[in-house]
Amino acid sequence: MLMSSFLIQQKTEVEEYIAKAAFIYNFTKFVEWEKPETNGGTTFIIGILGDSPIHKHLLDLAANKTINNKKIEIVKCNSTMASTCKCQILFVPTTITNKDFKDFLSELTTKNVLIISERKGFLDQGSAINFLIIERRIKFEINMGSLNKSNIKASSQLLKLASTVQY
């Protein structure tokens, strides 16, 4: 019985990260980067800070999709080397501590990055979009100040879908 409980929980986590990967991909349809990509525009780069189960699901998505007719590349970013993390979207998993997140943001040299997190409190620390689980459903909240600071505009459609929008 314990094993079947674990399998159900494991399946739920897999489904959660498949859904979050799909959300991240779909966010690109509702946001606009004001500055051109820093990588020459040949690929759209999604970074993951540290380790996360979402990595595999983003790789699966990248194998079959494009963003603005650009190939998607998934890169792993090191929490101690923010200046080397060149991406248009950065996913920050729950495995990253509050201190590591603050330190990373203070070192981040590229301001044109959509930061998406999944830890309570990260929205107040600089994340633009933060995932929440409410009543077993994935929701998200948006920080307009962080979007503006990153030179990223969100469509009104995306703002309507958010569970909370901070101004």
mmCIF file of C-alpha atoms in Angstrom:
data_model
loop_
_atom_site.group_PDB
_atom_site.id
_atom_site.type_symbol
_atom_site.label_atom_id
_atom_site.label_comp_id
_atom_site.label_asym_id
_atom_site.label_seq_id
_atom_site.Cartn_x
_atom_site.Cartn_y
_atom_site.Cartn_z
ATOM 1 C CA MET A 1 0.000 0.000 0.000
ATOM 2 C CA LEU A 2 2.846 2.362 0.820
ATOM 3 C CA MET A 3 4.425 1.647 -2.579
ATOM 4 C CA SER A 4 1.197 2.421 -4.455
ATOM 5 C CA SER A 5 0.923 5.694 -2.535
ATOM 6 C CA PHE A 6 4.480 6.601 -3.588
ATOM 7 C CA LEU A 7 3.746 5.749 -7.232
ATOM 8 C CA ILE A 8 0.670 7.952 -7.245
ATOM 9 C CA GLN A 9 2.692 10.807 -5.752
ATOM 10 C CA GLN A 10 5.496 10.230 -8.255
ATOM 11 C CA LYS A 11 3.045 10.221 -11.169
ATOM 12 C CA THR A 12 1.504 13.434 -9.860
ATOM 13 C CA GLU A 13 4.944 15.103 -9.731
ATOM 14 C CA VAL A 14 5.686 13.992 -13.295
ATOM 15 C CA GLU A 15 2.351 15.381 -14.455
ATOM 16 C CA GLU A 16 3.020 18.595 -12.528
ATOM 17 C CA TYR A 17 6.331 19.198 -14.308
ATOM 18 C CA ILE A 18 4.930 18.266 -17.719
ATOM 19 C CA ALA A 19 2.250 20.903 -17.127
ATOM 20 C CA LYS A 20 4.765 23.495 -15.886
ATOM 21 C CA ALA A 21 6.922 22.931 -18.977
ATOM 22 C CA ALA A 22 3.833 23.507 -21.138
ATOM 23 C CA PHE A 23 3.019 26.674 -19.180
ATOM 24 C CA ILE A 24 6.550 27.986 -19.718
ATOM 25 C CA TYR A 25 6.307 27.326 -23.445
ATOM 26 C CA ASN A 26 2.888 28.997 -23.637
ATOM 27 C CA PHE A 27 4.033 32.042 -21.650
ATOM 28 C CA THR A 28 6.234 32.905 -24.637
ATOM 29 C CA LYS A 29 3.090 33.509 -26.677
ATOM 30 C CA PHE A 30 1.890 36.135 -24.204
ATOM 31 C CA VAL A 31 5.039 38.088 -23.379
ATOM 32 C CA GLU A 32 7.234 40.357 -25.449
ATOM 33 C CA TRP A 33 10.915 41.023 -24.895
ATOM 34 C CA GLU A 34 11.679 44.686 -25.638
ATOM 35 C CA LYS A 35 15.357 44.076 -26.377
ATOM 36 C CA PRO A 36 16.592 41.576 -28.964
ATOM 37 C CA GLU A 37 18.076 38.292 -27.742
ATOM 38 C CA THR A 38 21.713 38.443 -26.774
ATOM 39 C CA ASN A 39 22.624 35.152 -28.504
ATOM 40 C CA GLY A 40 22.308 36.386 -32.062
ATOM 41 C CA GLY A 41 18.698 35.337 -32.422
ATOM 42 C CA THR A 42 19.289 31.818 -33.772
ATOM 43 C CA THR A 43 17.911 29.981 -30.759
ATOM 44 C CA PHE A 44 15.585 30.676 -27.875
ATOM 45 C CA ILE A 45 17.283 29.663 -24.642
ATOM 46 C CA ILE A 46 15.491 28.459 -21.521
ATOM 47 C CA GLY A 47 17.753 28.152 -18.497
ATOM 48 C CA ILE A 48 17.185 26.107 -15.382
ATOM 49 C CA LEU A 49 18.883 27.226 -12.203
ATOM 50 C CA GLY A 50 20.279 24.119 -10.534
ATOM 51 C CA ASP A 51 18.539 20.740 -10.656
ATOM 52 C CA SER A 52 14.842 20.206 -11.306
ATOM 53 C CA PRO A 53 12.559 17.447 -12.591
ATOM 54 C CA ILE A 54 11.338 19.950 -15.210
ATOM 55 C CA HIS A 55 14.619 19.586 -17.139
ATOM 56 C CA LYS A 56 13.594 16.370 -18.905
ATOM 57 C CA HIS A 57 10.167 17.744 -19.823
ATOM 58 C CA LEU A 58 11.601 20.969 -21.229
ATOM 59 C CA LEU A 59 14.052 18.904 -23.307
ATOM 60 C CA ASP A 60 11.119 16.835 -24.645
ATOM 61 C CA LEU A 61 9.255 20.031 -25.500
ATOM 62 C CA ALA A 62 12.318 21.585 -27.152
ATOM 63 C CA ALA A 63 12.715 18.553 -29.416
ATOM 64 C CA ASN A 64 9.321 19.177 -31.027
ATOM 65 C CA LYS A 65 8.600 22.904 -30.746
ATOM 66 C CA THR A 66 9.989 26.285 -31.695
ATOM 67 C CA ILE A 67 9.517 29.742 -30.214
ATOM 68 C CA ASN A 68 9.120 32.557 -32.742
ATOM 69 C CA ASN A 69 10.466 30.163 -35.395
ATOM 70 C CA LYS A 70 13.616 29.615 -33.363
ATOM 71 C CA LYS A 71 14.991 26.337 -32.118
ATOM 72 C CA ILE A 72 14.662 25.947 -28.331
ATOM 73 C CA GLU A 73 17.774 25.185 -26.317
ATOM 74 C CA ILE A 74 17.618 24.110 -22.664
ATOM 75 C CA VAL A 75 20.642 24.994 -20.530
ATOM 76 C CA LYS A 76 21.511 24.379 -16.919
ATOM 77 C CA CYS A 77 22.704 27.438 -15.013
ATOM 78 C CA ASN A 78 24.946 27.347 -11.985
ATOM 79 C CA SER A 79 23.685 29.318 -8.988
ATOM 80 C CA THR A 80 27.167 30.712 -8.360
ATOM 81 C CA MET A 81 27.828 31.851 -11.947
ATOM 82 C CA ALA A 82 24.947 34.179 -12.830
ATOM 83 C CA SER A 83 26.994 36.146 -15.349
ATOM 84 C CA THR A 84 27.434 33.049 -17.537
ATOM 85 C CA CYS A 85 23.718 32.256 -17.651
ATOM 86 C CA LYS A 86 22.565 33.637 -20.998
ATOM 87 C CA CYS A 87 18.889 32.880 -21.612
ATOM 88 C CA GLN A 88 15.549 34.503 -22.370
ATOM 89 C CA ILE A 89 13.690 32.495 -19.696
ATOM 90 C CA LEU A 90 15.139 31.294 -16.410
ATOM 91 C CA PHE A 91 13.288 28.666 -14.369
ATOM 92 C CA VAL A 92 14.076 28.715 -10.644
ATOM 93 C CA PRO A 93 12.981 25.486 -8.884
ATOM 94 C CA THR A 94 12.116 24.963 -5.231
ATOM 95 C CA THR A 95 15.556 23.419 -4.671
ATOM 96 C CA ILE A 96 17.104 26.911 -4.786
ATOM 97 C CA THR A 97 17.239 28.639 -1.398
ATOM 98 C CA ASN A 98 16.106 32.205 -0.789
ATOM 99 C CA LYS A 99 19.712 33.284 -0.202
ATOM 100 C CA ASP A 100 20.988 31.604 -3.384
ATOM 101 C CA PHE A 101 18.168 33.218 -5.376
ATOM 102 C CA LYS A 102 18.958 36.697 -3.997
ATOM 103 C CA ASP A 103 22.674 36.209 -4.648
ATOM 104 C CA PHE A 104 22.003 34.984 -8.184
ATOM 105 C CA LEU A 105 19.756 37.950 -9.017
ATOM 106 C CA SER A 106 22.309 40.432 -7.705
ATOM 107 C CA GLU A 107 24.942 38.906 -10.035
ATOM 108 C CA LEU A 108 22.710 38.511 -13.106
ATOM 109 C CA THR A 109 24.095 40.774 -15.824
ATOM 110 C CA THR A 110 21.377 40.247 -18.444
ATOM 111 C CA LYS A 111 18.238 42.121 -17.479
ATOM 112 C CA ASN A 112 16.167 40.881 -20.412
ATOM 113 C CA VAL A 113 15.293 37.555 -18.737
ATOM 114 C CA LEU A 114 11.834 36.281 -17.845
ATOM 115 C CA ILE A 115 12.349 34.698 -14.421
ATOM 116 C CA ILE A 116 9.833 31.979 -13.567
ATOM 117 C CA SER A 117 9.931 30.350 -10.143
ATOM 118 C CA GLU A 118 8.009 27.845 -8.087
ATOM 119 C CA ARG A 119 8.856 28.749 -4.488
ATOM 120 C CA LYS A 120 6.647 30.820 -2.238
ATOM 121 C CA GLY A 121 8.209 34.227 -1.663
ATOM 122 C CA PHE A 122 10.298 34.341 -4.843
ATOM 123 C CA LEU A 123 7.789 36.653 -6.522
ATOM 124 C CA ASP A 124 8.589 39.288 -3.891
ATOM 125 C CA GLN A 125 12.334 38.767 -4.398
ATOM 126 C CA GLY A 126 12.413 39.403 -8.153
ATOM 127 C CA SER A 127 10.720 36.582 -9.995
ATOM 128 C CA ALA A 128 8.306 37.785 -12.678
ATOM 129 C CA ILE A 129 6.073 34.688 -12.649
ATOM 130 C CA ASN A 130 5.704 32.220 -9.808
ATOM 131 C CA PHE A 131 3.883 28.894 -9.941
ATOM 132 C CA LEU A 132 1.473 27.966 -7.161
ATOM 133 C CA ILE A 133 -0.459 24.798 -6.410
ATOM 134 C CA ILE A 134 -3.984 25.697 -5.306
ATOM 135 C CA GLU A 135 -6.519 22.933 -4.727
ATOM 136 C CA ARG A 136 -4.303 20.490 -6.663
ATOM 137 C CA ARG A 137 -4.203 22.816 -9.685
ATOM 138 C CA ILE A 138 -1.257 24.710 -11.079
ATOM 139 C CA LYS A 139 -1.793 28.458 -10.974
ATOM 140 C CA PHE A 140 0.590 31.349 -11.385
ATOM 141 C CA GLU A 141 1.085 34.839 -10.059
ATOM 142 C CA ILE A 142 2.772 37.759 -11.798
ATOM 143 C CA ASN A 143 4.953 40.602 -10.529
ATOM 144 C CA MET A 144 4.586 43.538 -12.929
ATOM 145 C CA GLY A 145 7.494 45.399 -11.311
ATOM 146 C CA SER A 146 9.846 42.512 -12.114
ATOM 147 C CA LEU A 147 8.530 42.299 -15.680
ATOM 148 C CA ASN A 148 9.057 46.033 -16.192
ATOM 149 C CA LYS A 149 12.552 45.880 -14.667
ATOM 150 C CA SER A 150 13.386 43.071 -17.114
ATOM 151 C CA ASN A 151 12.047 45.043 -20.107
ATOM 152 C CA ILE A 152 9.349 42.428 -20.717
ATOM 153 C CA LYS A 153 5.715 43.178 -21.470
ATOM 154 C CA ALA A 154 2.893 40.783 -20.627
ATOM 155 C CA SER A 155 -0.304 40.735 -22.643
ATOM 156 C CA SER A 156 -3.589 41.550 -20.974
ATOM 157 C CA GLN A 157 -4.688 37.973 -21.742
ATOM 158 C CA LEU A 158 -1.866 36.569 -19.606
ATOM 159 C CA LEU A 159 -2.653 38.981 -16.785
ATOM 160 C CA LYS A 160 -6.283 37.840 -16.800
ATOM 161 C CA LEU A 161 -5.193 34.206 -16.388
ATOM 162 C CA ALA A 162 -2.963 34.927 -13.381
ATOM 163 C CA SER A 163 -4.343 34.151 -9.949
ATOM 164 C CA THR A 164 -2.658 37.315 -8.604
ATOM 165 C CA VAL A 165 -0.981 40.308 -10.259
ATOM 166 C CA GLN A 166 1.296 42.491 -8.150
ATOM 167 C CA TYR A 167 1.871 46.046 -9.359
#
